Backbone as a chain_set.jsonl record, in Angstrom:
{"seq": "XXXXXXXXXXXXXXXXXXXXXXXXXXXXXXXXXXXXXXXXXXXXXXXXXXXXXXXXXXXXXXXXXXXXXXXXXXXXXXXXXXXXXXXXXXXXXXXXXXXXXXXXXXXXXXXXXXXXXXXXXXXXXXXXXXXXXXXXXXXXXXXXXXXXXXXXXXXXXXXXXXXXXXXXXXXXXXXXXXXXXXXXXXXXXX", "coords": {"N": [[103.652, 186.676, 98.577], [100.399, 185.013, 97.82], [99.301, 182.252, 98.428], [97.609, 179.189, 96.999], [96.215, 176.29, 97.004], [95.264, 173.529, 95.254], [93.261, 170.942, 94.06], [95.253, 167.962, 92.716], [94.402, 167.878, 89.776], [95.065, 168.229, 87.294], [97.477, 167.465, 84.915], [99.487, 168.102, 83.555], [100.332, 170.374, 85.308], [101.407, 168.474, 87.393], [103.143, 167.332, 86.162], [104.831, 169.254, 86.372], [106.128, 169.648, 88.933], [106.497, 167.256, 89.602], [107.873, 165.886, 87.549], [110.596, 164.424, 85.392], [113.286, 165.814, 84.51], [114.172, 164.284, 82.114], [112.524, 162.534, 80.102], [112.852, 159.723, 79.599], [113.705, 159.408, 82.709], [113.818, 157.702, 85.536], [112.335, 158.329, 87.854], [110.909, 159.203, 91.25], [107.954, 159.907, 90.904], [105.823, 160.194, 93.134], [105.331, 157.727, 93.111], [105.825, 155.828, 94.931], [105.11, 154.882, 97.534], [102.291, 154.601, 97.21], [101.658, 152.952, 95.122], [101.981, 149.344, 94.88], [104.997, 147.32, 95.407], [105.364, 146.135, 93.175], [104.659, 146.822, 90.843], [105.156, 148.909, 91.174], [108.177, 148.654, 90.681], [108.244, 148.094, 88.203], [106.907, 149.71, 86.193], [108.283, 151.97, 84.353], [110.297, 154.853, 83.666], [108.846, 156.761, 80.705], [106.327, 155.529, 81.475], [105.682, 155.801, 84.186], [105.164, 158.17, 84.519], [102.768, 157.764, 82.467], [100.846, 156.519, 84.373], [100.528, 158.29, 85.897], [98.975, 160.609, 85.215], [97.153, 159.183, 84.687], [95.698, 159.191, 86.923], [95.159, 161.412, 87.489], [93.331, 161.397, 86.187], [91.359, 160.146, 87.312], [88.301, 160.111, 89.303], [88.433, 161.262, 91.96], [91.506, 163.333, 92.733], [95.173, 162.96, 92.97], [96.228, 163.959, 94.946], [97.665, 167.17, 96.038], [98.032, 170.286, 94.44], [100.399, 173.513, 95.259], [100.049, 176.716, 94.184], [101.384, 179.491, 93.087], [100.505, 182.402, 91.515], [99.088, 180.975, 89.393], [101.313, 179.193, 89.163], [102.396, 176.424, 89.358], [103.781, 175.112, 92.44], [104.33, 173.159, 94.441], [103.689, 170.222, 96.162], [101.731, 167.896, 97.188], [100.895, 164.544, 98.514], [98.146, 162.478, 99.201], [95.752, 160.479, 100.155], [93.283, 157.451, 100.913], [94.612, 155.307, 103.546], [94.397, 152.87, 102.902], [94.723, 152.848, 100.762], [96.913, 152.48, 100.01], [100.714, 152.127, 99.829], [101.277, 151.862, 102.913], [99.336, 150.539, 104.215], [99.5, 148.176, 104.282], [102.347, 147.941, 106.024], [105.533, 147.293, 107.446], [106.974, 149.051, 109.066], [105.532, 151.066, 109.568], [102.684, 151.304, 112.008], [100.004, 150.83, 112.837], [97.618, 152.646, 114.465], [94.52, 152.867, 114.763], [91.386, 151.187, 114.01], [90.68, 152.8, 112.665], [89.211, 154.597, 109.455], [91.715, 156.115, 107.651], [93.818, 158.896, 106.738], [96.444, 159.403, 104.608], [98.877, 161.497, 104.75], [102.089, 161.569, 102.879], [103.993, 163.014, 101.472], [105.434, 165.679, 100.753], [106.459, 168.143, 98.89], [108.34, 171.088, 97.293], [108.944, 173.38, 95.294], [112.344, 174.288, 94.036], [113.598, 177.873, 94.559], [110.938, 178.514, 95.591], [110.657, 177.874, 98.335], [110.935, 178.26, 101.65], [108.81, 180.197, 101.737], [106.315, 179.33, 103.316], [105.019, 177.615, 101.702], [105.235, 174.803, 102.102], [103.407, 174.741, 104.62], [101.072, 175.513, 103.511], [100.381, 173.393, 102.203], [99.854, 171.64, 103.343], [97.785, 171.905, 104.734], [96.175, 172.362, 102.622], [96.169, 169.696, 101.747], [94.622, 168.418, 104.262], [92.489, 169.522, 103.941], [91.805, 168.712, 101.694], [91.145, 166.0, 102.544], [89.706, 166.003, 104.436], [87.269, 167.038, 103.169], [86.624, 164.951, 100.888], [85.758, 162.414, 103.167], [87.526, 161.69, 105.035], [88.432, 161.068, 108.606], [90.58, 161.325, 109.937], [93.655, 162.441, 109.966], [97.026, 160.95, 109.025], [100.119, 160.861, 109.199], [103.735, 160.943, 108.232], [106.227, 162.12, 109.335], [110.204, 163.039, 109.299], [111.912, 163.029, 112.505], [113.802, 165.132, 112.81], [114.901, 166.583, 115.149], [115.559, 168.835, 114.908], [117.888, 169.068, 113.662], [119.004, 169.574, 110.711], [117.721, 169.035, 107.311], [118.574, 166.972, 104.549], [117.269, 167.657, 101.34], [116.594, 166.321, 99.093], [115.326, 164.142, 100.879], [113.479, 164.753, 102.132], [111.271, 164.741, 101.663], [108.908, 163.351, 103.411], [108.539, 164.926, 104.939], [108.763, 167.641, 108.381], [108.799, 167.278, 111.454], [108.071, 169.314, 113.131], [106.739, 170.67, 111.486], [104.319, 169.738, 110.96], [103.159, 169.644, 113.841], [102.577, 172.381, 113.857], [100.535, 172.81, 112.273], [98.574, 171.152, 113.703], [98.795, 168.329, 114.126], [99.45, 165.733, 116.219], [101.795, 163.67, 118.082], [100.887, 160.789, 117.974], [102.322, 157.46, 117.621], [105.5, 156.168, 117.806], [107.823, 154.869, 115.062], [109.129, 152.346, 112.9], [110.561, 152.928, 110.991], [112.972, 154.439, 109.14], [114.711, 157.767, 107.785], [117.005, 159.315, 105.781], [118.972, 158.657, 108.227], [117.655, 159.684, 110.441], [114.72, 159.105, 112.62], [110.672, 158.688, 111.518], [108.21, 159.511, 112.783], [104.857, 159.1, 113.528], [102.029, 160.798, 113.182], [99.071, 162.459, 114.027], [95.934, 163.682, 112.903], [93.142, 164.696, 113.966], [89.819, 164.903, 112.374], [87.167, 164.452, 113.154]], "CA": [[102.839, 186.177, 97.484], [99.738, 184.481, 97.977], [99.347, 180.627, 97.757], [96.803, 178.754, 96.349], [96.275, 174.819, 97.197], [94.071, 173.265, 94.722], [93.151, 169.51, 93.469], [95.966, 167.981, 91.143], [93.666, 166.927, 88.521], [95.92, 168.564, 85.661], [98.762, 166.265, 84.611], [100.715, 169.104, 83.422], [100.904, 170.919, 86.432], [101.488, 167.678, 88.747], [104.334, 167.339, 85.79], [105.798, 170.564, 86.6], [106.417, 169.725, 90.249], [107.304, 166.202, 89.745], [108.137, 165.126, 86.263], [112.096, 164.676, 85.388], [113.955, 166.58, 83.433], [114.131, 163.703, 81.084], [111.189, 161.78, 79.398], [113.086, 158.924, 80.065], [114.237, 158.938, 83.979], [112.818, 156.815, 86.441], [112.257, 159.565, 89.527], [109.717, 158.45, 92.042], [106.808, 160.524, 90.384], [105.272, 159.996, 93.99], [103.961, 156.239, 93.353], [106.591, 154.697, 95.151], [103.746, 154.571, 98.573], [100.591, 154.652, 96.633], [101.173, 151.517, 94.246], [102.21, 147.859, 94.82], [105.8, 147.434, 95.163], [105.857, 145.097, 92.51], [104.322, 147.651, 89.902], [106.067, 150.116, 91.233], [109.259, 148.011, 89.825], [107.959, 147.247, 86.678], [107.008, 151.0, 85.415], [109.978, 152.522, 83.914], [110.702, 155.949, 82.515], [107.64, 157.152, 80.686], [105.102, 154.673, 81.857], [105.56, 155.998, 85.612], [104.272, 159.673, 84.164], [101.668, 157.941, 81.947], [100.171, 156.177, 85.482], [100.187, 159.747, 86.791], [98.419, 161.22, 84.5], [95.414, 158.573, 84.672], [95.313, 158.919, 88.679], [94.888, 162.806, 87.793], [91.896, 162.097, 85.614], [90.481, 159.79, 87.982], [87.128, 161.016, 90.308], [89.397, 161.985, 93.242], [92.956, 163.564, 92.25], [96.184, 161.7, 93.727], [97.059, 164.621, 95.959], [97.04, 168.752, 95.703], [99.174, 171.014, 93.835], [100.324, 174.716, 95.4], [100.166, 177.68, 92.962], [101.487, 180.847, 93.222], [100.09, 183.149, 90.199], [98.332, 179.96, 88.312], [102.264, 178.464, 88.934], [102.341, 174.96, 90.497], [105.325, 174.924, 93.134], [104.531, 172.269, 95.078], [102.821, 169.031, 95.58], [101.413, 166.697, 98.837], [100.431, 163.254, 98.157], [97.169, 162.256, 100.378], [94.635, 159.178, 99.687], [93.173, 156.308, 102.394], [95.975, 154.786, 103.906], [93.861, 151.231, 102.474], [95.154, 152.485, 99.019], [98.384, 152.729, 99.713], [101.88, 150.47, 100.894], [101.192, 152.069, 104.344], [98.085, 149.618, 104.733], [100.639, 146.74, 104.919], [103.537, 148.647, 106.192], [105.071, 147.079, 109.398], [107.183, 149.84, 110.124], [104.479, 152.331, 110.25], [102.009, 150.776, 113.085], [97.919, 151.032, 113.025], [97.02, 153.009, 115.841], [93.345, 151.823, 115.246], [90.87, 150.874, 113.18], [89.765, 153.934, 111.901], [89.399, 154.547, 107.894], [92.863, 156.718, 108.429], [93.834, 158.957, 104.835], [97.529, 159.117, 104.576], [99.577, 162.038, 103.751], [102.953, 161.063, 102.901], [104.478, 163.483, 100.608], [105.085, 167.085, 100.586], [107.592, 168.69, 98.125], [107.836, 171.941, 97.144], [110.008, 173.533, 93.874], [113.534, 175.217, 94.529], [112.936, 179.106, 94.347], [109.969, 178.527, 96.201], [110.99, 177.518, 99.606], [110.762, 179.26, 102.483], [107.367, 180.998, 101.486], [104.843, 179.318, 103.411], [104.45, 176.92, 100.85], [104.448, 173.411, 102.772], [102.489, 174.919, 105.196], [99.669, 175.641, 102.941], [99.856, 171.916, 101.025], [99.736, 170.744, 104.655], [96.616, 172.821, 105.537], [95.489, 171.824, 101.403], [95.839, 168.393, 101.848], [93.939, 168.191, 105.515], [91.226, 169.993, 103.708], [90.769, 167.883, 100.548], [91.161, 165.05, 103.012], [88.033, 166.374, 105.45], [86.371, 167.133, 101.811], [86.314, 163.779, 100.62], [85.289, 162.3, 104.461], [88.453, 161.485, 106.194], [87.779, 161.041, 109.699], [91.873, 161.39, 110.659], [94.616, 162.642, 108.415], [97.588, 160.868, 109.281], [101.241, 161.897, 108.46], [105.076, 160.226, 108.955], [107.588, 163.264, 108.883], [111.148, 163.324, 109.973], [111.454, 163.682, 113.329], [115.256, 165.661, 112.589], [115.502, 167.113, 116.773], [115.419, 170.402, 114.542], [118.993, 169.004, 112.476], [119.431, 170.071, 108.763], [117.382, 167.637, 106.081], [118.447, 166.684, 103.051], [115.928, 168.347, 100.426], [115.703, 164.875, 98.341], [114.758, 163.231, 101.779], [113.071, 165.41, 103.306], [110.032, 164.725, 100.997], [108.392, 163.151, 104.081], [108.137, 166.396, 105.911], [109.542, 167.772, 109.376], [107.676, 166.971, 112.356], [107.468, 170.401, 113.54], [105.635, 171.261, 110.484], [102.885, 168.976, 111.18], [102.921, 169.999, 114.804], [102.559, 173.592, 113.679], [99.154, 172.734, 111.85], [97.552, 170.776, 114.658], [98.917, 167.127, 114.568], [99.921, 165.182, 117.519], [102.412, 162.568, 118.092], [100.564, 159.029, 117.9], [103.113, 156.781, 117.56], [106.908, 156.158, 117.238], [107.574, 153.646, 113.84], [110.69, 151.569, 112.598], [110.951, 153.859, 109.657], [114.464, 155.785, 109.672], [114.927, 158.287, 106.51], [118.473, 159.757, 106.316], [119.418, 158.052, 109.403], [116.538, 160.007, 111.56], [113.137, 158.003, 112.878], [109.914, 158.871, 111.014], [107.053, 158.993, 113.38], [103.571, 158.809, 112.924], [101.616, 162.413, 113.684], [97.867, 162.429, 113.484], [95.227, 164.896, 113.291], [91.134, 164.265, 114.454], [89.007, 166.123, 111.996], [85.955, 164.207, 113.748]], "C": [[101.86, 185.135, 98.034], [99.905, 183.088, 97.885], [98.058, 179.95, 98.014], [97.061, 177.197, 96.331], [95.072, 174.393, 96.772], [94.077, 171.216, 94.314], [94.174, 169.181, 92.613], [95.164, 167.388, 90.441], [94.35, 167.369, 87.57], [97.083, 168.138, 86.189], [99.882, 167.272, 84.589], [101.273, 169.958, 84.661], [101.537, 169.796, 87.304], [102.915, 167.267, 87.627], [105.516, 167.686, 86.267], [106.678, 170.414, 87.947], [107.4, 167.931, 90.053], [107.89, 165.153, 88.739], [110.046, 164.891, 86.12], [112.123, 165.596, 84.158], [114.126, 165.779, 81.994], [113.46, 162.784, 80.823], [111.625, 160.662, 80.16], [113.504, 158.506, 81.753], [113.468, 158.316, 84.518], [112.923, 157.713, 87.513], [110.742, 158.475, 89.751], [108.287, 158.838, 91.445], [105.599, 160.173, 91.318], [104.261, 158.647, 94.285], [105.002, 155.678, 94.005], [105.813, 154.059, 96.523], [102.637, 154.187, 98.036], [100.306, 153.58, 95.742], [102.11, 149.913, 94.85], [103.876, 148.012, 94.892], [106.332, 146.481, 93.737], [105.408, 145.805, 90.754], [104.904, 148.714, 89.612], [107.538, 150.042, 90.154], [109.058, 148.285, 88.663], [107.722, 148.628, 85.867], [108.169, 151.525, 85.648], [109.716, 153.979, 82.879], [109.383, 156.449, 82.128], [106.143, 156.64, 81.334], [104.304, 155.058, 83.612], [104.311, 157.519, 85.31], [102.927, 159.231, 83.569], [100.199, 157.504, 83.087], [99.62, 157.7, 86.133], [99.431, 160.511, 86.641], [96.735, 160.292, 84.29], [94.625, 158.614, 85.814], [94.788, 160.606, 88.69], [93.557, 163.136, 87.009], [90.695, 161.139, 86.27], [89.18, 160.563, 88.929], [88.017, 161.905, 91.005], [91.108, 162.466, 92.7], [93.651, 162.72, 93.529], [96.527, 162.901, 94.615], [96.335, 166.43, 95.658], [98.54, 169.228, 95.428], [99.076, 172.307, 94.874], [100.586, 175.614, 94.893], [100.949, 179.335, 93.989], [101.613, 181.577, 91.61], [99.948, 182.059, 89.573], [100.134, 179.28, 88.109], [102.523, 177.21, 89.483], [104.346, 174.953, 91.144], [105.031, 174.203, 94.225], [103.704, 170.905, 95.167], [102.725, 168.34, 97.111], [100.513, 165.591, 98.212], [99.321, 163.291, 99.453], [96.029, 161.823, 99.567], [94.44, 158.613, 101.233], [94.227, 155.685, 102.489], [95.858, 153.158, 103.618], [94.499, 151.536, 100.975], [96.675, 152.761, 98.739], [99.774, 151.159, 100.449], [101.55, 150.898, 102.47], [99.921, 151.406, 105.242], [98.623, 148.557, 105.292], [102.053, 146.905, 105.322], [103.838, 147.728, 107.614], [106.307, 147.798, 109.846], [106.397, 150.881, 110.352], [103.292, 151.701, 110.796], [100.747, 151.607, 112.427], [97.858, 151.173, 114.235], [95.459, 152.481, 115.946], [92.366, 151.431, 114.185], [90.097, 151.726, 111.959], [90.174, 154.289, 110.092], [90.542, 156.1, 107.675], [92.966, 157.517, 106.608], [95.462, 159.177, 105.376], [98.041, 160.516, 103.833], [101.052, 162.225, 103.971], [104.097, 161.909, 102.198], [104.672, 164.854, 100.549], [106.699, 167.677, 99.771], [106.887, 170.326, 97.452], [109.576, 172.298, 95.884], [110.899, 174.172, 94.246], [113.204, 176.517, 94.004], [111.899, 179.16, 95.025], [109.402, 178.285, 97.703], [111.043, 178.686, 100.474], [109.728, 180.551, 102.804], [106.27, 180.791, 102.059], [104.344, 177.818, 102.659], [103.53, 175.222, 101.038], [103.744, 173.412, 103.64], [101.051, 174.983, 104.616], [99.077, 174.638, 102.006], [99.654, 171.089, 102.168], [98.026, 170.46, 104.856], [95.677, 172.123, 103.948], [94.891, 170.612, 102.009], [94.775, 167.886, 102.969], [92.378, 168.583, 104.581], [90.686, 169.401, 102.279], [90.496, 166.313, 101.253], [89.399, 164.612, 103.53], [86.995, 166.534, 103.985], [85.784, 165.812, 101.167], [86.025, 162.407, 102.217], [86.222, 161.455, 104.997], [88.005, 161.465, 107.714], [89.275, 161.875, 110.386], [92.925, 161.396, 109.361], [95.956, 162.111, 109.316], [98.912, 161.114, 108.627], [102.746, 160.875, 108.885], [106.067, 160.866, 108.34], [108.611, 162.151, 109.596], [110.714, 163.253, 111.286], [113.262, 163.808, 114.032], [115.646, 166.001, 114.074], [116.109, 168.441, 116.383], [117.366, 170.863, 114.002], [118.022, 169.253, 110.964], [118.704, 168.739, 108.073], [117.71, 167.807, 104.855], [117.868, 167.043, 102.09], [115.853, 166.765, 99.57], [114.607, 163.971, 99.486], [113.885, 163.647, 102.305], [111.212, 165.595, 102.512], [108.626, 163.755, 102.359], [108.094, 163.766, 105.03], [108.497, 166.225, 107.528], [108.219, 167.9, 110.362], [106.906, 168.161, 112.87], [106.706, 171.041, 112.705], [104.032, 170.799, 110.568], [102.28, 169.02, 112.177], [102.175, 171.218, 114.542], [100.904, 173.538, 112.875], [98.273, 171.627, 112.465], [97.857, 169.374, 114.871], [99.375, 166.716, 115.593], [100.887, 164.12, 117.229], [101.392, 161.264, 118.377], [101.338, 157.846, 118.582], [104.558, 156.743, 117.068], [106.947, 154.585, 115.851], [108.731, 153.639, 114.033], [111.749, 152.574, 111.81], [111.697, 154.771, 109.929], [113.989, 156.766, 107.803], [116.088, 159.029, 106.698], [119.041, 160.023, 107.781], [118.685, 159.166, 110.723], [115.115, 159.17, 111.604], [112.238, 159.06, 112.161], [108.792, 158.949, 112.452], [105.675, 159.488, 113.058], [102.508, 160.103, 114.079], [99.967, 162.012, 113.029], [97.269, 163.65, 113.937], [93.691, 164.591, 112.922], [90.368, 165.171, 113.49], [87.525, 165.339, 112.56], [85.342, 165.23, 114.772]], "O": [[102.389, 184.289, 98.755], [100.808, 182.733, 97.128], [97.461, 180.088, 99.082], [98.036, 176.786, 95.702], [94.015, 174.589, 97.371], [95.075, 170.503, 94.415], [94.269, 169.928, 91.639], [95.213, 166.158, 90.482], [94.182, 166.606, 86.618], [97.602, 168.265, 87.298], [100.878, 167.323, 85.311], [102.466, 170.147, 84.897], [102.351, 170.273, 88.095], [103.875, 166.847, 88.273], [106.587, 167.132, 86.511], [107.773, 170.967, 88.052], [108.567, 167.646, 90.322], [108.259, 164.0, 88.959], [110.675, 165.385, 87.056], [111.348, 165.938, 83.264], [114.207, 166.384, 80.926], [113.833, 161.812, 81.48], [111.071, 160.421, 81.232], [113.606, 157.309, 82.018], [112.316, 158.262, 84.086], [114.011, 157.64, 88.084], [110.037, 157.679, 89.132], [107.432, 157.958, 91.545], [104.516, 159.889, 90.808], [103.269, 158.418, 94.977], [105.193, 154.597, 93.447], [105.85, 152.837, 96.66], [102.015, 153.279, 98.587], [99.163, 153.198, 95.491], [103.236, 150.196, 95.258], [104.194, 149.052, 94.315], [107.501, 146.249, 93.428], [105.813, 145.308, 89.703], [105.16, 149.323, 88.573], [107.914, 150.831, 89.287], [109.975, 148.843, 88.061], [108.364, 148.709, 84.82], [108.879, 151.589, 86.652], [109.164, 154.092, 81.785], [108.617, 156.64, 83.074], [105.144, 157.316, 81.577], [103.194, 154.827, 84.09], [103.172, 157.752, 85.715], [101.933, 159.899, 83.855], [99.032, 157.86, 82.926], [98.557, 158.0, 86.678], [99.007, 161.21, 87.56], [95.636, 160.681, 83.896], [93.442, 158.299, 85.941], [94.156, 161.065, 89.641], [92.894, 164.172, 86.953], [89.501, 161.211, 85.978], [89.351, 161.76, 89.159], [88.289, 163.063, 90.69], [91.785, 161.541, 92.25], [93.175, 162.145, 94.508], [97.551, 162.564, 95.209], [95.224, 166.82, 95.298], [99.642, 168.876, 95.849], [97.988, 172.446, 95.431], [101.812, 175.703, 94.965], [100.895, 179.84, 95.111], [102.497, 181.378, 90.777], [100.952, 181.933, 88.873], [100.374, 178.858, 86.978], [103.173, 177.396, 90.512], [105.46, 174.857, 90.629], [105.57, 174.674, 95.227], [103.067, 170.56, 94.172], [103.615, 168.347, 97.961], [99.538, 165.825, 97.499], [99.518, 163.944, 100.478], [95.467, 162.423, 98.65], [94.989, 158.958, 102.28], [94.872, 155.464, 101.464], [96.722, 152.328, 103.899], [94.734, 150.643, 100.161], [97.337, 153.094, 97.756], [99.755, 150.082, 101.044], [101.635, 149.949, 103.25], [99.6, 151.609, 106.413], [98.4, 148.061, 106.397], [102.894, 146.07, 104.988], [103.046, 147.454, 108.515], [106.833, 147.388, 110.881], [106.577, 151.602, 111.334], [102.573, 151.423, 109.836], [100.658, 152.641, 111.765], [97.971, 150.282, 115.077], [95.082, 151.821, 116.914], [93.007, 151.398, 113.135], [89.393, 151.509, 110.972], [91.317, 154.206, 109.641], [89.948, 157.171, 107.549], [92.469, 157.038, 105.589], [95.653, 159.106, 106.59], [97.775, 160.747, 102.653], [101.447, 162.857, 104.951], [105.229, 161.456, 102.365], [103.623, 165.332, 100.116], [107.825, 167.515, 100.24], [105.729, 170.676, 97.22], [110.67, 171.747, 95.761], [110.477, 174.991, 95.062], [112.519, 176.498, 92.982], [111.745, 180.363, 95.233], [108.262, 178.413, 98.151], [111.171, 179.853, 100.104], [109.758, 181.452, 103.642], [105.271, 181.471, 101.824], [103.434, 177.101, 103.076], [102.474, 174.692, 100.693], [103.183, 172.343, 103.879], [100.053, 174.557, 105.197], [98.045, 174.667, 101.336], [99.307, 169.916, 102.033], [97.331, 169.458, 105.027], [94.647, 171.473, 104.124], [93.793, 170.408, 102.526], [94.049, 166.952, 102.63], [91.359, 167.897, 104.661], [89.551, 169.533, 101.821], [89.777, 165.501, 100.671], [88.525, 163.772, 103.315], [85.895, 165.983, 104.018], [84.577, 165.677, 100.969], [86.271, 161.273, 101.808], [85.793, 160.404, 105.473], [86.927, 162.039, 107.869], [89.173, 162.824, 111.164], [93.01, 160.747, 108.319], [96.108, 162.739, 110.364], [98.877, 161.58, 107.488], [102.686, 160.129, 109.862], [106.672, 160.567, 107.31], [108.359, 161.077, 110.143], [109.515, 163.349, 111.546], [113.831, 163.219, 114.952], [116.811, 165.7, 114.335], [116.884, 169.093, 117.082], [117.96, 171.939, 113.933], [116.885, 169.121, 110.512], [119.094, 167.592, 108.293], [117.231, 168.669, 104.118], [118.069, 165.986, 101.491], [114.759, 166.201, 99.599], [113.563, 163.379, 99.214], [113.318, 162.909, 103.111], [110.302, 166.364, 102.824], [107.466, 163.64, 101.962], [107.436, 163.313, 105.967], [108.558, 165.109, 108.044], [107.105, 168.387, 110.168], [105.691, 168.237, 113.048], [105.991, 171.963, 113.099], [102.973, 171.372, 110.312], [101.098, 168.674, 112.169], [101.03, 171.206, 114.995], [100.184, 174.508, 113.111], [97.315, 171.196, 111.823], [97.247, 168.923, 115.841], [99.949, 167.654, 116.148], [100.83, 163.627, 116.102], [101.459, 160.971, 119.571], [101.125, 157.373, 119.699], [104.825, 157.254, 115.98], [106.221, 153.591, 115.857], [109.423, 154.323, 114.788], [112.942, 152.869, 111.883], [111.466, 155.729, 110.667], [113.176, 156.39, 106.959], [116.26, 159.452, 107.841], [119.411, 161.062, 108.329], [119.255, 159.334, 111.801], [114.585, 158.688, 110.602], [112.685, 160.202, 112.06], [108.905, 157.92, 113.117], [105.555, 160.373, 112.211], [102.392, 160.155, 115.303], [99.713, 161.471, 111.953], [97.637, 164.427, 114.818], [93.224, 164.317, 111.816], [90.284, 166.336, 113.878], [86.58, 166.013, 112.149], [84.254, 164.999, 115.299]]}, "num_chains": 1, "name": "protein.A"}
């Protein structure tokens, strides 16, 4: 089945992928990088979705959805790495000064795995990145030594995935995620 990596500007679809099951839960709804930690706190339950939904009718969408048949099954977060916690991060290191975009996020819907799918929100995201004038798309998977991830954790994507669409190793960071290092994978669209 084909797949289709488009802008999330519709709420409902960027729902579908990352809304809870219940109005009320607090799930990450992918701002837990992209806003303030101190805002982050403070939205609760609906208020997190109603933020989500204003970032999707902003100019630039907060990320890209991946469709298969007009179905959203997956989702990659990717902005400047100035609008996010990874600007003031000090376990993920500044390799240099460059206006860097950040993509931090890649989830994809159960049933839908194993299709291709984060490959093509990888390949999305790089290309709404270079669209809006990224210079360098940077990335901070796993980096598992090709062990088993977690599917809640593993929302920071596996290194070899990011290898596999052209990134390089950079830098090693502090940043563990279910007790494996994170490191920091870039890719030159200059």
């Amino acid at each position: 089945m084909a797949v289709e990596v488009r802008a999330a500007s519709e709420f409902g679809d960027v729902a579908a992928v990352l809304g809870p099951k219940r109005p009320d839960a607090n799930v990450c709804w992918c701002l837990s990088y992209r806003i303030p930690s101190k805002l982050n706190n403070e939205l609760r339950g609906p208020a997190r979705g109603e933020y989500v939904a204003e970032l999707c009718r902003a100019e630039r969408a907060p990320g890209v959805l991946a469709y298969e048949e007009d179905v959203p099954v997956g989702w990659a977060a990717v902005a400047p790495r100035s609008e996010t916690s990874f600007a003031r991060s000090r376990t993920i290191p500044h390799v240099d000064d460059l206006p860097v975009w950040s993509l931090w996020c890649v989830r994809v819907r159960p049933g839908h795995r194993g299709k291709g799918v984060t490959h093509a929100l990888i390949a999305g995201a790089v290309d709404f990145a270079r669209a809006h004038g990224a210079p360098v798309v940077e990335a901070y998977p796993i980096d598992s030594g090709g062990d088993r991830i977690d599917q809640t954790m593993a929302y920071a994507g596996i290194r070899r995935n990011f290898e596999r669409a052209g990134f390089t190793h950079a830098a090693d960071t502090t940043s563990v995620l279910t007790g494996h290092a994170r490191v920091l994978m870039r890719l030159d669209l200059r």
